[in-house]
Short mmCIF file of N, CA, C and O in Angstrom, two decimals:
data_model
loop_
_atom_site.label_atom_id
_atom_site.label_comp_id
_atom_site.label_asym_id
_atom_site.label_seq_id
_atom_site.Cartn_x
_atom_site.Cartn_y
_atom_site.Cartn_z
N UNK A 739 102.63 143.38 82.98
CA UNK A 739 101.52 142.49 83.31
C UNK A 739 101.80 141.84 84.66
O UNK A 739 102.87 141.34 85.01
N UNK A 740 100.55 141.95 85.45
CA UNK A 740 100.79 141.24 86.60
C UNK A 740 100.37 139.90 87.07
O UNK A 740 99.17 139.66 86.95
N UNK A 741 101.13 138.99 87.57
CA UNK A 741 101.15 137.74 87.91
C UNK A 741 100.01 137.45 89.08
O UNK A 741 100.17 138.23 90.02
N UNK A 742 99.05 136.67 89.26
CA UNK A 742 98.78 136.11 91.01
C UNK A 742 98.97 134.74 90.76
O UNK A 742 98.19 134.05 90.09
N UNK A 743 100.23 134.26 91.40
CA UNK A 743 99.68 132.62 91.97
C UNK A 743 99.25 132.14 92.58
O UNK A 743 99.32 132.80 93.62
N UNK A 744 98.66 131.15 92.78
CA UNK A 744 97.57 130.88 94.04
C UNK A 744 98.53 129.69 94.86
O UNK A 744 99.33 128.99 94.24
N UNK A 745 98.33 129.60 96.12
CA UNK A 745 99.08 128.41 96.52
C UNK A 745 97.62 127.40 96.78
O UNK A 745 96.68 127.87 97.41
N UNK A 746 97.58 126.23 96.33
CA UNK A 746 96.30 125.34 96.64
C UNK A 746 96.45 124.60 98.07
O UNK A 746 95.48 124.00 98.51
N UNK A 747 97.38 124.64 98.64
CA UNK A 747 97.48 124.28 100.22
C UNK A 747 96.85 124.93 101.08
O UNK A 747 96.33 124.44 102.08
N UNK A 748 96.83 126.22 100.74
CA UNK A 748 96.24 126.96 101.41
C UNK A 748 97.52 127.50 102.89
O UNK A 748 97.13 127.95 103.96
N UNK A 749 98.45 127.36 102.67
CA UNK A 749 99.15 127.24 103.65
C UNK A 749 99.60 129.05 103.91
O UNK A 749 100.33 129.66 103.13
N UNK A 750 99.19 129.47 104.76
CA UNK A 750 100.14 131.03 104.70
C UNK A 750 101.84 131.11 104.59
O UNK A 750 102.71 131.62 103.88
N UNK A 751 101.71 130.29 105.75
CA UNK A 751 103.61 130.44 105.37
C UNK A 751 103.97 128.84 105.54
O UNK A 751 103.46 128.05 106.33
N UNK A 752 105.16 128.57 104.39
CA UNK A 752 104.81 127.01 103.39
C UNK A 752 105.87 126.89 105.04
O UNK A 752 106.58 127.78 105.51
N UNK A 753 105.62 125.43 105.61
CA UNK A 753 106.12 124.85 106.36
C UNK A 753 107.65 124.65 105.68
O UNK A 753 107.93 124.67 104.49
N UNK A 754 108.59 124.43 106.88
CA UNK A 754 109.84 124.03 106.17
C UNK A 754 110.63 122.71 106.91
O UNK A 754 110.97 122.64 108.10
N UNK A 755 110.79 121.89 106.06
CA UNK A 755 111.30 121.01 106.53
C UNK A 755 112.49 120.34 105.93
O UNK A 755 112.66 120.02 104.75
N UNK A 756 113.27 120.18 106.92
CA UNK A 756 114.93 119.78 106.90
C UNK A 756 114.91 118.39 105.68
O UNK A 756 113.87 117.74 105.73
N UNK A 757 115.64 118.05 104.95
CA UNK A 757 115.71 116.94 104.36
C UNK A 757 116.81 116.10 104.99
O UNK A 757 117.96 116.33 105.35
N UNK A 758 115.74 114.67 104.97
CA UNK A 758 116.56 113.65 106.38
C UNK A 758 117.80 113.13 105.07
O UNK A 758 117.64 113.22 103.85
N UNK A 759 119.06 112.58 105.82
CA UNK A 759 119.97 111.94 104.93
C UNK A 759 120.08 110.70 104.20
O UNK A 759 119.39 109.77 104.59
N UNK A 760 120.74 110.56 103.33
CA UNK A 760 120.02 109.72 102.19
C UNK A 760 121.25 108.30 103.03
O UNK A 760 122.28 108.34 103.69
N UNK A 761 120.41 107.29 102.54
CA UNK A 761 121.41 106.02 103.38
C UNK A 761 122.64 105.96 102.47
O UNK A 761 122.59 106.38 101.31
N UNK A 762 123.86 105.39 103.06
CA UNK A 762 125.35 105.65 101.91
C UNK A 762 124.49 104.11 101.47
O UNK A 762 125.54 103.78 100.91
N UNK A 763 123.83 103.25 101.29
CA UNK A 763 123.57 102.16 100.67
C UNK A 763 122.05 101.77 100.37
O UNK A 763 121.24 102.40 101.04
N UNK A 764 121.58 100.94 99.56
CA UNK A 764 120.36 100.23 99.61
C UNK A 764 120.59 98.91 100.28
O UNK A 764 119.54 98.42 100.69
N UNK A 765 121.62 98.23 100.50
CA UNK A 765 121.48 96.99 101.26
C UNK A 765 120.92 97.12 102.82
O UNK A 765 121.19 97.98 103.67
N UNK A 766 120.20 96.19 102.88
CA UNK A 766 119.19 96.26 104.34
C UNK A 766 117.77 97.41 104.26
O UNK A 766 116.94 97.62 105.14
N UNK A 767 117.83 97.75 103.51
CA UNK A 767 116.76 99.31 103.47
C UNK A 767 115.40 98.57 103.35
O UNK A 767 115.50 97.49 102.77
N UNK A 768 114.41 98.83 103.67
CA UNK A 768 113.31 98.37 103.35
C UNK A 768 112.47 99.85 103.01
O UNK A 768 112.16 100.85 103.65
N UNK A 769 112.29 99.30 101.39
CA UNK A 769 111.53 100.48 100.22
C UNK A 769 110.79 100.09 100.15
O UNK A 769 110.79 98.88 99.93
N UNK A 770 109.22 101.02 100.31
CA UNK A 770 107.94 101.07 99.99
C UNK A 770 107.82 101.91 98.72
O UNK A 770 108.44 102.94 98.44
N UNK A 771 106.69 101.13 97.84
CA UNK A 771 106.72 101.57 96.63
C UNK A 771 105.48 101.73 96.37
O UNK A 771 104.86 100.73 95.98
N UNK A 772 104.89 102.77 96.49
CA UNK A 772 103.60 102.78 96.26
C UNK A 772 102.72 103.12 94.85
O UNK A 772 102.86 104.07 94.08
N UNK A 773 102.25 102.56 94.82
CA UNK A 773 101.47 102.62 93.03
C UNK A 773 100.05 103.90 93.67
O UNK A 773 99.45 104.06 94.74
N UNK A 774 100.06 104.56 92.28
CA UNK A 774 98.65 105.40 92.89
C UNK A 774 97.71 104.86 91.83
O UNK A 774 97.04 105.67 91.19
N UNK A 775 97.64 103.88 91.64
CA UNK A 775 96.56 103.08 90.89
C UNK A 775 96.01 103.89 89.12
O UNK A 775 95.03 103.91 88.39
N UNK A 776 97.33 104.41 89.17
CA UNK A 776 97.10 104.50 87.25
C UNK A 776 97.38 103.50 86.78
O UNK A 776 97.79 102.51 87.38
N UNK A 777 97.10 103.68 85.03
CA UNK A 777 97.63 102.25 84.57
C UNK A 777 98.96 102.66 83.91
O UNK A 777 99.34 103.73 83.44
N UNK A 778 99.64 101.26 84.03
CA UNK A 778 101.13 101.20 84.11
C UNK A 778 102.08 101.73 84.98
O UNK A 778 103.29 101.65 85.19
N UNK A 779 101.13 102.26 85.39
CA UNK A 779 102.48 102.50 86.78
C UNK A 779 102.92 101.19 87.80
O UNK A 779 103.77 101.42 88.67
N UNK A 780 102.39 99.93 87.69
CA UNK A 780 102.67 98.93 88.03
C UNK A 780 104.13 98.82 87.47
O UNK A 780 105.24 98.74 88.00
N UNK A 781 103.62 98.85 86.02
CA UNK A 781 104.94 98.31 84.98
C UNK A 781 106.37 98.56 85.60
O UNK A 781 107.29 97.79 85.85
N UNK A 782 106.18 100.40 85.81
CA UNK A 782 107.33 101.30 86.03
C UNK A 782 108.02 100.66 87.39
O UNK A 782 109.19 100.35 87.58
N UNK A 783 106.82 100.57 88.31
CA UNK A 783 107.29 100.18 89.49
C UNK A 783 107.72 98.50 89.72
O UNK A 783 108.15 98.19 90.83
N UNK A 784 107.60 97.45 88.66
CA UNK A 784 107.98 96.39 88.79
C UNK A 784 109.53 96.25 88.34
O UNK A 784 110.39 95.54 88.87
N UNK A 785 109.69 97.22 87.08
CA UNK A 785 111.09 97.24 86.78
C UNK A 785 112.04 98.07 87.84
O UNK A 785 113.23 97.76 87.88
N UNK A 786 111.66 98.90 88.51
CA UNK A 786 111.73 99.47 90.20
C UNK A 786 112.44 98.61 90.64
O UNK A 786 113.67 98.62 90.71
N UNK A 787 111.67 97.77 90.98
CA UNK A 787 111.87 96.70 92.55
C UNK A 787 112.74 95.77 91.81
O UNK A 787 113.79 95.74 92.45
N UNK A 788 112.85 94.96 90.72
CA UNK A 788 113.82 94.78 90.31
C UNK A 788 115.05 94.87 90.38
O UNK A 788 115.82 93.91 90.46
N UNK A 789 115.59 96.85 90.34
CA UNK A 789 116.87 97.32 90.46
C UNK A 789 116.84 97.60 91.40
O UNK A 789 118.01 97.93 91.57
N UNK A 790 116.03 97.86 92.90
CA UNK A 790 116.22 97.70 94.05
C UNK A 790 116.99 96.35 94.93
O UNK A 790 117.95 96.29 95.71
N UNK A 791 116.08 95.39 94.39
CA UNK A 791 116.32 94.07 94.90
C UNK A 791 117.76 93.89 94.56
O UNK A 791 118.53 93.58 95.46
N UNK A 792 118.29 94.11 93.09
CA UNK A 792 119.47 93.72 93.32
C UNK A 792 120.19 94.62 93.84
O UNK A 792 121.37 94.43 94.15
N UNK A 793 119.63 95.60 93.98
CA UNK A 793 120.85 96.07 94.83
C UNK A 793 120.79 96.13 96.72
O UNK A 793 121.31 96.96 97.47
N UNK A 794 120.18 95.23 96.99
CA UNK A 794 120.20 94.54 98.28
C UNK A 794 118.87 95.11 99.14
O UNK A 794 118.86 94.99 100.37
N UNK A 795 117.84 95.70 98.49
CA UNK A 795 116.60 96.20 99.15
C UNK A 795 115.58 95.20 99.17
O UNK A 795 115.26 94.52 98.19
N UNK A 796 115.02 95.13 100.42
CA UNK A 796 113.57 94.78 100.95
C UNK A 796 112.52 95.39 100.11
O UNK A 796 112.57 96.59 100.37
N UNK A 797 111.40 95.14 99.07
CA UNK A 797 110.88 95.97 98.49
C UNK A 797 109.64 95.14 99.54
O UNK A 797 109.63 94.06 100.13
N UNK A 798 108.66 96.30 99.40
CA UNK A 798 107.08 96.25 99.79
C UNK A 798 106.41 97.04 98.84
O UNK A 798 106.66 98.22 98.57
N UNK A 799 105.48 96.28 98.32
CA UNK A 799 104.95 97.37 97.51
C UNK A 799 103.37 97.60 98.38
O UNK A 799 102.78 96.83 99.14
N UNK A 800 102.97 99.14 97.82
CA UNK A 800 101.69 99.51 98.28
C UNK A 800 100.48 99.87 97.16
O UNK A 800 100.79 100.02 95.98
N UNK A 801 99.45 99.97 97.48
CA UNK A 801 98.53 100.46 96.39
C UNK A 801 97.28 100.95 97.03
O UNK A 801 96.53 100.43 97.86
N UNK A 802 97.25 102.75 96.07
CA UNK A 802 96.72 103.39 96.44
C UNK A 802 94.82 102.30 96.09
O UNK A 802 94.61 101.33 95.36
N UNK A 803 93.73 103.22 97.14
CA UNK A 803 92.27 102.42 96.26
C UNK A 803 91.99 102.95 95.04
O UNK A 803 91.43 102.42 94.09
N UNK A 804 92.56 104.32 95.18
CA UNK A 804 92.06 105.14 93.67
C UNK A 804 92.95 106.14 93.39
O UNK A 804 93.84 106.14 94.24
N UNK A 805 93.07 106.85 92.70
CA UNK A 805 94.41 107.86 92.23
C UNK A 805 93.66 108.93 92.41
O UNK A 805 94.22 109.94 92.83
N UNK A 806 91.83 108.98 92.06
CA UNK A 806 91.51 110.44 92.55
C UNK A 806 91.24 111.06 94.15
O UNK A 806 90.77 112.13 94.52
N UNK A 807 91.69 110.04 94.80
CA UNK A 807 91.84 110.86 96.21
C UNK A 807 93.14 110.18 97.07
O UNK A 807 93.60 109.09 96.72
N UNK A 808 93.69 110.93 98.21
CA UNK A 808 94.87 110.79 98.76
C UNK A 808 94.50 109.40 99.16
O UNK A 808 93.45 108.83 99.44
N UNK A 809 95.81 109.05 99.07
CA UNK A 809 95.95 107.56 100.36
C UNK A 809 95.16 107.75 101.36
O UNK A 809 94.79 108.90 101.63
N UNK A 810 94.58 106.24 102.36
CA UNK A 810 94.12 106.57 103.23
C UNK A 810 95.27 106.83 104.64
O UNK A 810 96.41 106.37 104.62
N UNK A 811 94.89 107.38 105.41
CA UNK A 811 95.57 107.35 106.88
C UNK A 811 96.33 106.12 107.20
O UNK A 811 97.50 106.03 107.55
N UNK A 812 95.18 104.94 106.95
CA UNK A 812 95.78 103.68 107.71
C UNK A 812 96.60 103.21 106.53
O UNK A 812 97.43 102.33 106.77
N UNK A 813 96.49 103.64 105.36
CA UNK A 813 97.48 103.34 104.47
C UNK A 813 99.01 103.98 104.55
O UNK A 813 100.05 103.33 104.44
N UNK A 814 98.91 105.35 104.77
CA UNK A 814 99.94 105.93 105.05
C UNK A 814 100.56 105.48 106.10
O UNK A 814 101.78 105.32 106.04
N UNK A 815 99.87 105.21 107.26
CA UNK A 815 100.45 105.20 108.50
C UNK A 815 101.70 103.71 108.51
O UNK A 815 102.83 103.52 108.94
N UNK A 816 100.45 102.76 107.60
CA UNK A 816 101.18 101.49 107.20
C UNK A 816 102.70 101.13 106.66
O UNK A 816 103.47 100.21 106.91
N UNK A 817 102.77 102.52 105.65
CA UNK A 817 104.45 102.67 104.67
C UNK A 817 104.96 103.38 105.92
O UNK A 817 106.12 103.04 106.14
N UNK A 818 104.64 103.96 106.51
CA UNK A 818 105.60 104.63 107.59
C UNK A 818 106.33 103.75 108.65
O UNK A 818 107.41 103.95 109.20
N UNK A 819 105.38 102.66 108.80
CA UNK A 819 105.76 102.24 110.00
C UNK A 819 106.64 100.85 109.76
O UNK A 819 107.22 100.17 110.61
N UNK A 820 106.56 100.62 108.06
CA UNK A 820 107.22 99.48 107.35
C UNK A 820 108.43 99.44 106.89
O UNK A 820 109.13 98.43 106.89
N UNK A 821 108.85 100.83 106.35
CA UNK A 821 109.49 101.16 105.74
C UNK A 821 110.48 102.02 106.21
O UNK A 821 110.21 102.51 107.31
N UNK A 822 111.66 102.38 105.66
CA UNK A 822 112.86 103.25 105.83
C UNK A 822 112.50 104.02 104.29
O UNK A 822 112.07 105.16 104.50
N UNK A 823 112.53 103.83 103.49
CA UNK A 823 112.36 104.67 102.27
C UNK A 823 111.37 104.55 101.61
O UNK A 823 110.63 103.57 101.63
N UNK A 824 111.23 105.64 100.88
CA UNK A 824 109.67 105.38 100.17
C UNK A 824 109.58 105.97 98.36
O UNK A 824 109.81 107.13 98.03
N UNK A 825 109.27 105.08 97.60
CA UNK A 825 109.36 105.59 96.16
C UNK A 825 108.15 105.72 95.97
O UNK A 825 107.41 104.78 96.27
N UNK A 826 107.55 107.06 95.34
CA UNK A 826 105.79 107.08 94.90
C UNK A 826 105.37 107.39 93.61
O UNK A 826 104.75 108.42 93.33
N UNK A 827 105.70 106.48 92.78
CA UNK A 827 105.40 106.74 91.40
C UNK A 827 103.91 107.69 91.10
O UNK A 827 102.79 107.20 91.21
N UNK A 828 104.15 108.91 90.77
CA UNK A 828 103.00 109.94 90.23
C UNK A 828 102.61 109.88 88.87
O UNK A 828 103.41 109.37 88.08
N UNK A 829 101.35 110.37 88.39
CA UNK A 829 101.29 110.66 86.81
C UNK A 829 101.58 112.09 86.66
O UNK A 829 101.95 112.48 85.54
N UNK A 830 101.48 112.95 87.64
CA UNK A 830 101.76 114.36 87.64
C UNK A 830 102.53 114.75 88.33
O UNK A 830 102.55 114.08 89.36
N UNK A 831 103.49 115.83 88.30
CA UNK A 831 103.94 116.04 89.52
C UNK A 831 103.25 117.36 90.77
O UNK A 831 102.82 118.51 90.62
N UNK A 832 103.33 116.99 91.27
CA UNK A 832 102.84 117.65 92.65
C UNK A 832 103.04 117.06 93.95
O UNK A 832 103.46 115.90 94.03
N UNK A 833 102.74 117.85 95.14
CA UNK A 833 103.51 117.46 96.49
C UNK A 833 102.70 115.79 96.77
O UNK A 833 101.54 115.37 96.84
N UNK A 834 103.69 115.37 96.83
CA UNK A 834 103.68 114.08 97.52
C UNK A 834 102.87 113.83 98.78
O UNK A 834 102.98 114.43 99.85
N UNK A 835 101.90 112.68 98.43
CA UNK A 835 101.00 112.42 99.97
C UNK A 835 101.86 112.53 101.38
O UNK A 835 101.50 113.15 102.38
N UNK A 836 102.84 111.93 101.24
CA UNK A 836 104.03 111.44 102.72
C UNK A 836 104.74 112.51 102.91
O UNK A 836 105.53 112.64 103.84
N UNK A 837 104.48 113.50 101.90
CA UNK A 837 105.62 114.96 102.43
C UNK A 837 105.94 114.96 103.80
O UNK A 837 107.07 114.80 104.25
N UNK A 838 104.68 115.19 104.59
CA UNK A 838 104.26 115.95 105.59
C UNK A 838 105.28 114.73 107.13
O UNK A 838 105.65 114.96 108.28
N UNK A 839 105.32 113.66 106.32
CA UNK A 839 106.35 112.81 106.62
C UNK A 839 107.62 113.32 107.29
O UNK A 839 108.52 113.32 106.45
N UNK A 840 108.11 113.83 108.66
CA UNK A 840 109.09 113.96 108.46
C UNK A 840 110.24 112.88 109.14
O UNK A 840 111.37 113.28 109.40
N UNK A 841 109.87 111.68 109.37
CA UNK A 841 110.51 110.71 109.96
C UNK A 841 110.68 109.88 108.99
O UNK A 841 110.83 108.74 109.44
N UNK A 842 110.75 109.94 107.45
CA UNK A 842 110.49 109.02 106.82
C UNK A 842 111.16 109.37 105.22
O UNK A 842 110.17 109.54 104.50
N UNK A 843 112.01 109.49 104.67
CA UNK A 843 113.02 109.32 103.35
C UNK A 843 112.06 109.03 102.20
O UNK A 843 111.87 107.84 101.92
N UNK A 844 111.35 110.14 101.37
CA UNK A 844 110.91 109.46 99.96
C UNK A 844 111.33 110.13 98.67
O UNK A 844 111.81 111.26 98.71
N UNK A 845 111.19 109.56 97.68
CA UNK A 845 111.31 110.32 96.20
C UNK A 845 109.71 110.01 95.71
O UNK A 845 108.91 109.20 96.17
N UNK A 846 109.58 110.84 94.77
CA UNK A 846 108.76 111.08 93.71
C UNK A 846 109.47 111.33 92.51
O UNK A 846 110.29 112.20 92.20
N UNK A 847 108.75 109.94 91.61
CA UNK A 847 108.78 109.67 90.55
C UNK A 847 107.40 110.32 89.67
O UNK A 847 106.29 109.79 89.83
N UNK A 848 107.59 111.58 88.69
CA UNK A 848 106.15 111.83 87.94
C UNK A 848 106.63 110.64 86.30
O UNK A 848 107.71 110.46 85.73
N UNK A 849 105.65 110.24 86.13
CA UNK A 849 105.30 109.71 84.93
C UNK A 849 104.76 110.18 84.22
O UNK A 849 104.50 109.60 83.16
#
């Protein structure tokens, strides 16, 4: 039986990008935490910033307007230009809005 997967990027050949290095610490870091406006993902992300803070991080948090479409530009542009790291709590997993990010350190969290 034969397989087709589709790629939904549409991308012919998937871009590749280097992964930047992770800081040896969280003290001084300033983490953006962005909520994509499900519910409870506040929750997840308050107990977050919590174990950030103590461990010596700047938290900022962000919030998406709606979860069914990407961040806006000036939103994105905003965690980029705030932040050194970036946590993006998902309900699904799939590529991350800030991927395309490459000046900029994030994880994805799916819920």
């Amino acid at each position: 039986m034969n397989r087709i997967v589709l790629d939904p990027t549409g991308e012919q050949t998937p871009a590749h990008r280097e992964r930047l290095a992770r800081p040896s610490s969280l003290s001084g870091q300033v983490v953006g935490l962005l909520d994509i406006s499900k519910p409870r993902g506040d929750v997840f992300l308050d107990r977050l910033e919590q174990l950030l803070t103590a461990d010596g991080a700047q938290v900022k948090r962000f919030r998406k307007p709606t979860f069914t479409k990407p961040a806006p530009v000036d939103l994105r542009h905003e965690i980029a230009t705030q932040c050194t790291l970036v946590i993006e709590a998902r309900s699904e997993e799939h590529t991350s809005e800030l991927q395309s990010r490459v000046d900029i350190s994030y994880a994805v969290f799916c819920l």
